[in-house]
Amino acid sequence: ADLWRADLAEADLLVRAQPDSAAWNTAALRWLVAPPDRELARTGNRAIGVVDVEMVRSTSDAFSMLDGKFGGGHARRALIQYLHTDVRPMLDGKYSDAVGKQLHSAVAEALLLAGWMSYDSGLHGVAQRYFIQALRMTQAAGDRLLGGSVLSAMSHQATFVGRYQDAVALARAAYMGPGASLGPTMAAQFRAMEARALARLGDERGCDLALAEAESKICQRTADSDPLYIAYFDEVELAAEFGHCFRDLGRSVEATERGAGSIFGDGMNNRSDFFATMVQAEAYINQGEIGRGFEIALSALNLGEGLKSARCLQYVREFQSRVTDGMRRAAEFRDFAEQAGGFRLWLRAGLV
């Protein structure tokens, strides 16, 4: 609750905070070795039941939809306000141990989303704190699978901010923690996160092995093999992970081939489509097909018009950094730059 209040108040120290490697590692170790809380029954004044738990889950789902379509910066503050105003009193209410476990698991999902939205907004220290809170909630609920998903999210963020060794360790902890309960979809997602970090480290063999296992696992998924919250991770998402990894390893042709099926195109996953499209654009210019690369980049910038996301901005800046002096002198770039100047993300990133 203190974190939620400080976040809503936009406390300066919190907003400017950066993620801390020791905090990631300590949280992961505690989660791996500590037993679940013994008893979650509470004796507060307000009776909390299964319908309240469902309310939290449904509200989180609505915010998740907004996050994917418009970016984390669009409704992040509204989610934190909901946690502070509506969810906190539920945690202080009256409920049985069974309902308490369900409630803490549902709140963990909401906190995980708060972490993702904060991360997407460029508030990395804030995001880390929400992820750690979510992990603690999964520990209280005894929900090892959701705890693994939280560690996987931490790994994703660690890779983004350049803490690649931390990202590898977090992804491996996510894979190990759930034990025999780990389903194929979650296993594939965790291995993909490990592969992302290994690609950034230049560990080609390790990355290939992790991707191969992820691909093997995703083929084993069934309609009921994993929790609903991981259902988003499918063949399209895995294709995007292949694209990211091969781009980072300098294998641009493979990045365009394996990443070709990484676009949803449904209007509901605009941010994911933006990331995958920018990776494709970068891979094409890296292999010398600048006309094709610039054409794809324009498609990505068009997707980004409705996105409020610091991560999207960083992808544009990375793309700009890959445009060499020779490319800038080409007619294809002049045409591209003229059109790109009409898009918000390109202007915010600054011209190359």
mmCIF file with all atom_site columns, C-alpha atoms in Angstrom, residues 73-226:
data_model
loop_
_atom_site.group_PDB
_atom_site.id
_atom_site.type_symbol
_atom_site.label_atom_id
_atom_site.label_alt_id
_atom_site.label_comp_id
_atom_site.label_asym_id
_atom_site.label_entity_id
_atom_site.label_seq_id
_atom_site.pdbx_PDB_ins_code
_atom_site.Cartn_x
_atom_site.Cartn_y
_atom_site.Cartn_z
_atom_site.occupancy
_atom_site.B_iso_or_equiv
_atom_site.pdbx_formal_charge
_atom_site.auth_seq_id
_atom_site.auth_comp_id
_atom_site.auth_asym_id
_atom_site.auth_atom_id
_atom_site.pdbx_PDB_model_num
ATOM 1   C CA . GLY A 1 73  ? 1.446   4.610   -20.278 1.00 0.00 ? 73  GLY A CA 1
ATOM 2   C CA . HIS A 1 74  ? -2.222  4.810   -21.271 1.00 0.00 ? 74  HIS A CA 1
ATOM 3   C CA . ALA A 1 75  ? -3.953  3.420   -18.178 1.00 0.00 ? 75  ALA A CA 1
ATOM 4   C CA . ARG A 1 76  ? -1.134  2.635   -15.741 1.00 0.00 ? 76  ARG A CA 1
ATOM 5   C CA . ARG A 1 77  ? -2.136  5.265   -13.219 1.00 0.00 ? 77  ARG A CA 1
ATOM 6   C CA . ALA A 1 78  ? -5.764  4.109   -13.316 1.00 0.00 ? 78  ALA A CA 1
ATOM 7   C CA . LEU A 1 79  ? -4.675  0.569   -12.465 1.00 0.00 ? 79  LEU A CA 1
ATOM 8   C CA . ILE A 1 80  ? -2.628  1.777   -9.492  1.00 0.00 ? 80  ILE A CA 1
ATOM 9   C CA . GLN A 1 81  ? -5.594  3.848   -8.308  1.00 0.00 ? 81  GLN A CA 1
ATOM 10  C CA . TYR A 1 82  ? -7.789  0.739   -8.547  1.00 0.00 ? 82  TYR A CA 1
ATOM 11  C CA . LEU A 1 83  ? -5.292  -1.248  -6.474  1.00 0.00 ? 83  LEU A CA 1
ATOM 12  C CA . HIS A 1 84  ? -5.134  1.473   -3.847  1.00 0.00 ? 84  HIS A CA 1
ATOM 13  C CA . THR A 1 85  ? -8.842  2.270   -3.652  1.00 0.00 ? 85  THR A CA 1
ATOM 14  C CA . ASP A 1 86  ? -10.525 -1.094  -4.271  1.00 0.00 ? 86  ASP A CA 1
ATOM 15  C CA . VAL A 1 87  ? -8.039  -3.919  -3.801  1.00 0.00 ? 87  VAL A CA 1
ATOM 16  C CA . ARG A 1 88  ? -6.292  -2.830  -0.614  1.00 0.00 ? 88  ARG A CA 1
ATOM 17  C CA . PRO A 1 89  ? -9.552  -2.932  1.432   1.00 0.00 ? 89  PRO A CA 1
ATOM 18  C CA . MET A 1 90  ? -10.180 -6.449  0.098   1.00 0.00 ? 90  MET A CA 1
ATOM 19  C CA . LEU A 1 91  ? -6.823  -7.657  1.401   1.00 0.00 ? 91  LEU A CA 1
ATOM 20  C CA . ASP A 1 92  ? -7.758  -6.216  4.821   1.00 0.00 ? 92  ASP A CA 1
ATOM 21  C CA . GLY A 1 93  ? -11.177 -7.917  4.774   1.00 0.00 ? 93  GLY A CA 1
ATOM 22  C CA . LYS A 1 94  ? -12.610 -11.119 6.189   1.00 0.00 ? 94  LYS A CA 1
ATOM 23  C CA . TYR A 1 95  ? -12.048 -14.346 4.270   1.00 0.00 ? 95  TYR A CA 1
ATOM 24  C CA . SER A 1 96  ? -11.233 -18.022 4.617   1.00 0.00 ? 96  SER A CA 1
ATOM 25  C CA . ASP A 1 97  ? -7.838  -19.513 3.845   1.00 0.00 ? 97  ASP A CA 1
ATOM 26  C CA . ALA A 1 98  ? -9.106  -20.882 0.512   1.00 0.00 ? 98  ALA A CA 1
ATOM 27  C CA . VAL A 1 99  ? -10.533 -17.522 -0.586  1.00 0.00 ? 99  VAL A CA 1
ATOM 28  C CA . GLY A 1 100 ? -7.412  -15.794 0.726   1.00 0.00 ? 100 GLY A CA 1
ATOM 29  C CA . LYS A 1 101 ? -5.190  -17.891 -1.530  1.00 0.00 ? 101 LYS A CA 1
ATOM 30  C CA . GLN A 1 102 ? -7.377  -17.105 -4.549  1.00 0.00 ? 102 GLN A CA 1
ATOM 31  C CA . LEU A 1 103 ? -7.425  -13.407 -3.646  1.00 0.00 ? 103 LEU A CA 1
ATOM 32  C CA . HIS A 1 104 ? -3.661  -13.162 -3.218  1.00 0.00 ? 104 HIS A CA 1
ATOM 33  C CA . SER A 1 105 ? -3.157  -14.944 -6.531  1.00 0.00 ? 105 SER A CA 1
ATOM 34  C CA . ALA A 1 106 ? -5.543  -12.564 -8.300  1.00 0.00 ? 106 ALA A CA 1
ATOM 35  C CA . VAL A 1 107 ? -3.847  -9.536  -6.733  1.00 0.00 ? 107 VAL A CA 1
ATOM 36  C CA . ALA A 1 108 ? -0.478  -10.953 -7.798  1.00 0.00 ? 108 ALA A CA 1
ATOM 37  C CA . GLU A 1 109 ? -1.726  -10.971 -11.401 1.00 0.00 ? 109 GLU A CA 1
ATOM 38  C CA . ALA A 1 110 ? -2.797  -7.336  -11.051 1.00 0.00 ? 110 ALA A CA 1
ATOM 39  C CA . LEU A 1 111 ? 0.570   -6.395  -9.557  1.00 0.00 ? 111 LEU A CA 1
ATOM 40  C CA . LEU A 1 112 ? 2.370   -8.263  -12.323 1.00 0.00 ? 112 LEU A CA 1
ATOM 41  C CA . LEU A 1 113 ? 0.435   -6.161  -14.824 1.00 0.00 ? 113 LEU A CA 1
ATOM 42  C CA . ALA A 1 114 ? 1.302   -3.006  -12.851 1.00 0.00 ? 114 ALA A CA 1
ATOM 43  C CA . GLY A 1 115 ? 4.929   -4.023  -13.166 1.00 0.00 ? 115 GLY A CA 1
ATOM 44  C CA . TRP A 1 116 ? 4.656   -4.567  -16.917 1.00 0.00 ? 116 TRP A CA 1
ATOM 45  C CA . MET A 1 117 ? 2.869   -1.248  -17.438 1.00 0.00 ? 117 MET A CA 1
ATOM 46  C CA . SER A 1 118 ? 5.444   0.601   -15.340 1.00 0.00 ? 118 SER A CA 1
ATOM 47  C CA . TYR A 1 119 ? 8.261   -1.092  -17.243 1.00 0.00 ? 119 TYR A CA 1
ATOM 48  C CA . ASP A 1 120 ? 6.631   -0.170  -20.539 1.00 0.00 ? 120 ASP A CA 1
ATOM 49  C CA . SER A 1 121 ? 6.385   3.427   -19.290 1.00 0.00 ? 121 SER A CA 1
ATOM 50  C CA . GLY A 1 122 ? 10.124  3.552   -18.602 1.00 0.00 ? 122 GLY A CA 1
ATOM 51  C CA . LEU A 1 123 ? 9.668   3.562   -14.807 1.00 0.00 ? 123 LEU A CA 1
ATOM 52  C CA . HIS A 1 124 ? 12.101  0.740   -14.209 1.00 0.00 ? 124 HIS A CA 1
ATOM 53  C CA . GLY A 1 125 ? 12.634  1.100   -10.470 1.00 0.00 ? 125 GLY A CA 1
ATOM 54  C CA . VAL A 1 126 ? 8.880   1.286   -9.936  1.00 0.00 ? 126 VAL A CA 1
ATOM 55  C CA . ALA A 1 127 ? 8.349   -1.745  -12.157 1.00 0.00 ? 127 ALA A CA 1
ATOM 56  C CA . GLN A 1 128 ? 10.880  -3.782  -10.209 1.00 0.00 ? 128 GLN A CA 1
ATOM 57  C CA . ARG A 1 129 ? 9.064   -2.997  -6.968  1.00 0.00 ? 129 ARG A CA 1
ATOM 58  C CA . TYR A 1 130 ? 5.710   -4.112  -8.398  1.00 0.00 ? 130 TYR A CA 1
ATOM 59  C CA . PHE A 1 131 ? 7.245   -7.320  -9.724  1.00 0.00 ? 131 PHE A CA 1
ATOM 60  C CA . ILE A 1 132 ? 8.727   -8.065  -6.295  1.00 0.00 ? 132 ILE A CA 1
ATOM 61  C CA . GLN A 1 133 ? 5.355   -7.368  -4.637  1.00 0.00 ? 133 GLN A CA 1
ATOM 62  C CA . ALA A 1 134 ? 3.677   -9.707  -7.128  1.00 0.00 ? 134 ALA A CA 1
ATOM 63  C CA . LEU A 1 135 ? 6.245   -12.424 -6.398  1.00 0.00 ? 135 LEU A CA 1
ATOM 64  C CA . ARG A 1 136 ? 5.591   -12.072 -2.673  1.00 0.00 ? 136 ARG A CA 1
ATOM 65  C CA . MET A 1 137 ? 1.853   -12.420 -3.276  1.00 0.00 ? 137 MET A CA 1
ATOM 66  C CA . THR A 1 138 ? 2.388   -15.652 -5.243  1.00 0.00 ? 138 THR A CA 1
ATOM 67  C CA . GLN A 1 139 ? 4.461   -16.966 -2.344  1.00 0.00 ? 139 GLN A CA 1
ATOM 68  C CA . ALA A 1 140 ? 1.632   -16.225 0.072   1.00 0.00 ? 140 ALA A CA 1
ATOM 69  C CA . ALA A 1 141 ? -0.855  -17.946 -2.234  1.00 0.00 ? 141 ALA A CA 1
ATOM 70  C CA . GLY A 1 142 ? 1.399   -20.923 -2.898  1.00 0.00 ? 142 GLY A CA 1
ATOM 71  C CA . ASP A 1 143 ? 1.016   -20.225 -6.630  1.00 0.00 ? 143 ASP A CA 1
ATOM 72  C CA . ARG A 1 144 ? 4.336   -21.468 -8.039  1.00 0.00 ? 144 ARG A CA 1
ATOM 73  C CA . LEU A 1 145 ? 3.290   -21.158 -11.676 1.00 0.00 ? 145 LEU A CA 1
ATOM 74  C CA . LEU A 1 146 ? 2.343   -17.502 -11.374 1.00 0.00 ? 146 LEU A CA 1
ATOM 75  C CA . GLY A 1 147 ? 5.548   -16.906 -9.421  1.00 0.00 ? 147 GLY A CA 1
ATOM 76  C CA . GLY A 1 148 ? 7.471   -18.300 -12.378 1.00 0.00 ? 148 GLY A CA 1
ATOM 77  C CA . SER A 1 149 ? 5.693   -15.855 -14.676 1.00 0.00 ? 149 SER A CA 1
ATOM 78  C CA . VAL A 1 150 ? 6.706   -12.969 -12.413 1.00 0.00 ? 150 VAL A CA 1
ATOM 79  C CA . LEU A 1 151 ? 10.361  -14.047 -12.531 1.00 0.00 ? 151 LEU A CA 1
ATOM 80  C CA . SER A 1 152 ? 10.087  -14.318 -16.307 1.00 0.00 ? 152 SER A CA 1
ATOM 81  C CA . ALA A 1 153 ? 8.819   -10.729 -16.450 1.00 0.00 ? 153 ALA A CA 1
ATOM 82  C CA . MET A 1 154 ? 11.758  -9.651  -14.307 1.00 0.00 ? 154 MET A CA 1
ATOM 83  C CA . SER A 1 155 ? 14.068  -11.400 -16.770 1.00 0.00 ? 155 SER A CA 1
ATOM 84  C CA . HIS A 1 156 ? 12.450  -9.568  -19.674 1.00 0.00 ? 156 HIS A CA 1
ATOM 85  C CA . GLN A 1 157 ? 13.008  -6.224  -17.954 1.00 0.00 ? 157 GLN A CA 1
ATOM 86  C CA . ALA A 1 158 ? 16.585  -7.117  -16.986 1.00 0.00 ? 158 ALA A CA 1
ATOM 87  C CA . THR A 1 159 ? 17.417  -7.838  -20.628 1.00 0.00 ? 159 THR A CA 1
ATOM 88  C CA . PHE A 1 160 ? 15.877  -4.550  -21.720 1.00 0.00 ? 160 PHE A CA 1
ATOM 89  C CA . VAL A 1 161 ? 17.971  -2.512  -19.265 1.00 0.00 ? 161 VAL A CA 1
ATOM 90  C CA . GLY A 1 162 ? 21.174  -4.364  -20.139 1.00 0.00 ? 162 GLY A CA 1
ATOM 91  C CA . ARG A 1 163 ? 21.496  -6.644  -17.091 1.00 0.00 ? 163 ARG A CA 1
ATOM 92  C CA . TYR A 1 164 ? 21.911  -9.763  -19.194 1.00 0.00 ? 164 TYR A CA 1
ATOM 93  C CA . GLN A 1 165 ? 23.468  -12.099 -16.610 1.00 0.00 ? 165 GLN A CA 1
ATOM 94  C CA . ASP A 1 166 ? 20.683  -11.228 -14.166 1.00 0.00 ? 166 ASP A CA 1
ATOM 95  C CA . ALA A 1 167 ? 18.153  -11.897 -16.923 1.00 0.00 ? 167 ALA A CA 1
ATOM 96  C CA . VAL A 1 168 ? 19.564  -15.379 -17.579 1.00 0.00 ? 168 VAL A CA 1
ATOM 97  C CA . ALA A 1 169 ? 19.492  -16.247 -13.876 1.00 0.00 ? 169 ALA A CA 1
ATOM 98  C CA . LEU A 1 170 ? 15.915  -14.994 -13.454 1.00 0.00 ? 170 LEU A CA 1
ATOM 99  C CA . ALA A 1 171 ? 14.672  -16.942 -16.477 1.00 0.00 ? 171 ALA A CA 1
ATOM 100 C CA . ARG A 1 172 ? 16.321  -20.113 -15.198 1.00 0.00 ? 172 ARG A CA 1
ATOM 101 C CA . ALA A 1 173 ? 14.810  -19.592 -11.745 1.00 0.00 ? 173 ALA A CA 1
ATOM 102 C CA . ALA A 1 174 ? 11.393  -19.191 -13.386 1.00 0.00 ? 174 ALA A CA 1
ATOM 103 C CA . TYR A 1 175 ? 11.896  -22.513 -15.172 1.00 0.00 ? 175 TYR A CA 1
ATOM 104 C CA . MET A 1 176 ? 13.117  -24.395 -12.099 1.00 0.00 ? 176 MET A CA 1
ATOM 105 C CA . GLY A 1 177 ? 10.747  -23.028 -9.475  1.00 0.00 ? 177 GLY A CA 1
ATOM 106 C CA . PRO A 1 178 ? 7.401   -24.586 -10.414 1.00 0.00 ? 178 PRO A CA 1
ATOM 107 C CA . GLY A 1 179 ? 8.890   -28.085 -10.646 1.00 0.00 ? 179 GLY A CA 1
ATOM 108 C CA . ALA A 1 180 ? 6.624   -30.818 -12.024 1.00 0.00 ? 180 ALA A CA 1
ATOM 109 C CA . SER A 1 181 ? 3.642   -28.455 -12.299 1.00 0.00 ? 181 SER A CA 1
ATOM 110 C CA . LEU A 1 182 ? 5.290   -26.494 -15.121 1.00 0.00 ? 182 LEU A CA 1
ATOM 111 C CA . GLY A 1 183 ? 3.259   -26.783 -18.333 1.00 0.00 ? 183 GLY A CA 1
ATOM 112 C CA . PRO A 1 184 ? 4.645   -26.668 -21.885 1.00 0.00 ? 184 PRO A CA 1
ATOM 113 C CA . THR A 1 185 ? 3.512   -23.122 -22.715 1.00 0.00 ? 185 THR A CA 1
ATOM 114 C CA . MET A 1 186 ? 5.110   -21.651 -19.631 1.00 0.00 ? 186 MET A CA 1
ATOM 115 C CA . ALA A 1 187 ? 8.248   -23.732 -20.163 1.00 0.00 ? 187 ALA A CA 1
ATOM 116 C CA . ALA A 1 188 ? 8.489   -22.387 -23.718 1.00 0.00 ? 188 ALA A CA 1
ATOM 117 C CA . GLN A 1 189 ? 8.061   -18.796 -22.565 1.00 0.00 ? 189 GLN A CA 1
ATOM 118 C CA . PHE A 1 190 ? 10.675  -19.124 -19.828 1.00 0.00 ? 190 PHE A CA 1
ATOM 119 C CA . ARG A 1 191 ? 13.209  -20.678 -22.211 1.00 0.00 ? 191 ARG A CA 1
ATOM 120 C CA . ALA A 1 192 ? 12.500  -17.904 -24.723 1.00 0.00 ? 192 ALA A CA 1
ATOM 121 C CA . MET A 1 193 ? 13.330  -15.300 -22.066 1.00 0.00 ? 193 MET A CA 1
ATOM 122 C CA . GLU A 1 194 ? 16.581  -17.115 -21.337 1.00 0.00 ? 194 GLU A CA 1
ATOM 123 C CA . ALA A 1 195 ? 17.349  -17.163 -25.071 1.00 0.00 ? 195 ALA A CA 1
ATOM 124 C CA . ARG A 1 196 ? 16.780  -13.399 -25.344 1.00 0.00 ? 196 ARG A CA 1
ATOM 125 C CA . ALA A 1 197 ? 19.343  -12.690 -22.645 1.00 0.00 ? 197 ALA A CA 1
ATOM 126 C CA . LEU A 1 198 ? 21.850  -15.195 -24.054 1.00 0.00 ? 198 LEU A CA 1
ATOM 127 C CA . ALA A 1 199 ? 21.535  -13.604 -27.494 1.00 0.00 ? 199 ALA A CA 1
ATOM 128 C CA . ARG A 1 200 ? 22.413  -10.220 -26.032 1.00 0.00 ? 200 ARG A CA 1
ATOM 129 C CA . LEU A 1 201 ? 25.425  -11.834 -24.360 1.00 0.00 ? 201 LEU A CA 1
ATOM 130 C CA . GLY A 1 202 ? 26.515  -13.248 -27.711 1.00 0.00 ? 202 GLY A CA 1
ATOM 131 C CA . ASP A 1 203 ? 26.129  -16.846 -26.467 1.00 0.00 ? 203 ASP A CA 1
ATOM 132 C CA . GLU A 1 204 ? 25.005  -18.298 -29.785 1.00 0.00 ? 204 GLU A CA 1
ATOM 133 C CA . ARG A 1 205 ? 25.055  -21.948 -28.766 1.00 0.00 ? 205 ARG A CA 1
ATOM 134 C CA . GLY A 1 206 ? 23.207  -21.346 -25.513 1.00 0.00 ? 206 GLY A CA 1
ATOM 135 C CA . CYS A 1 207 ? 20.614  -19.220 -27.277 1.00 0.00 ? 207 CYS A CA 1
ATOM 136 C CA . ASP A 1 208 ? 20.033  -21.841 -29.972 1.00 0.00 ? 208 ASP A CA 1
ATOM 137 C CA . LEU A 1 209 ? 19.596  -24.571 -27.353 1.00 0.00 ? 209 LEU A CA 1
ATOM 138 C CA . ALA A 1 210 ? 17.085  -22.495 -25.371 1.00 0.00 ? 210 ALA A CA 1
ATOM 139 C CA . LEU A 1 211 ? 15.128  -21.632 -28.514 1.00 0.00 ? 211 LEU A CA 1
ATOM 140 C CA . ALA A 1 212 ? 15.080  -25.259 -29.624 1.00 0.00 ? 212 ALA A CA 1
ATOM 141 C CA . GLU A 1 213 ? 13.625  -26.314 -26.290 1.00 0.00 ? 213 GLU A CA 1
ATOM 142 C CA . ALA A 1 214 ? 11.080  -23.491 -26.412 1.00 0.00 ? 214 ALA A CA 1
ATOM 143 C CA . GLU A 1 215 ? 9.973   -24.622 -29.862 1.00 0.00 ? 215 GLU A CA 1
ATOM 144 C CA . SER A 1 216 ? 9.725   -28.230 -28.712 1.00 0.00 ? 216 SER A CA 1
ATOM 145 C CA . LYS A 1 217 ? 7.656   -27.279 -25.681 1.00 0.00 ? 217 LYS A CA 1
ATOM 146 C CA . ILE A 1 218 ? 5.224   -25.017 -27.546 1.00 0.00 ? 218 ILE A CA 1
ATOM 147 C CA . CYS A 1 219 ? 4.335   -27.958 -29.806 1.00 0.00 ? 219 CYS A CA 1
ATOM 148 C CA . GLN A 1 220 ? 3.181   -29.871 -26.717 1.00 0.00 ? 220 GLN A CA 1
ATOM 149 C CA . ARG A 1 221 ? 0.668   -27.280 -25.528 1.00 0.00 ? 221 ARG A CA 1
ATOM 150 C CA . THR A 1 222 ? -3.012  -28.172 -25.277 1.00 0.00 ? 222 THR A CA 1
ATOM 151 C CA . ALA A 1 223 ? -6.117  -26.182 -24.434 1.00 0.00 ? 223 ALA A CA 1
ATOM 152 C CA . ASP A 1 224 ? -5.815  -27.018 -20.734 1.00 0.00 ? 224 ASP A CA 1
ATOM 153 C CA . SER A 1 225 ? -2.082  -27.613 -20.242 1.00 0.00 ? 225 SER A CA 1
ATOM 154 C CA . ASP A 1 226 ? -1.368  -24.197 -18.727 1.00 0.00 ? 226 ASP A CA 1
#
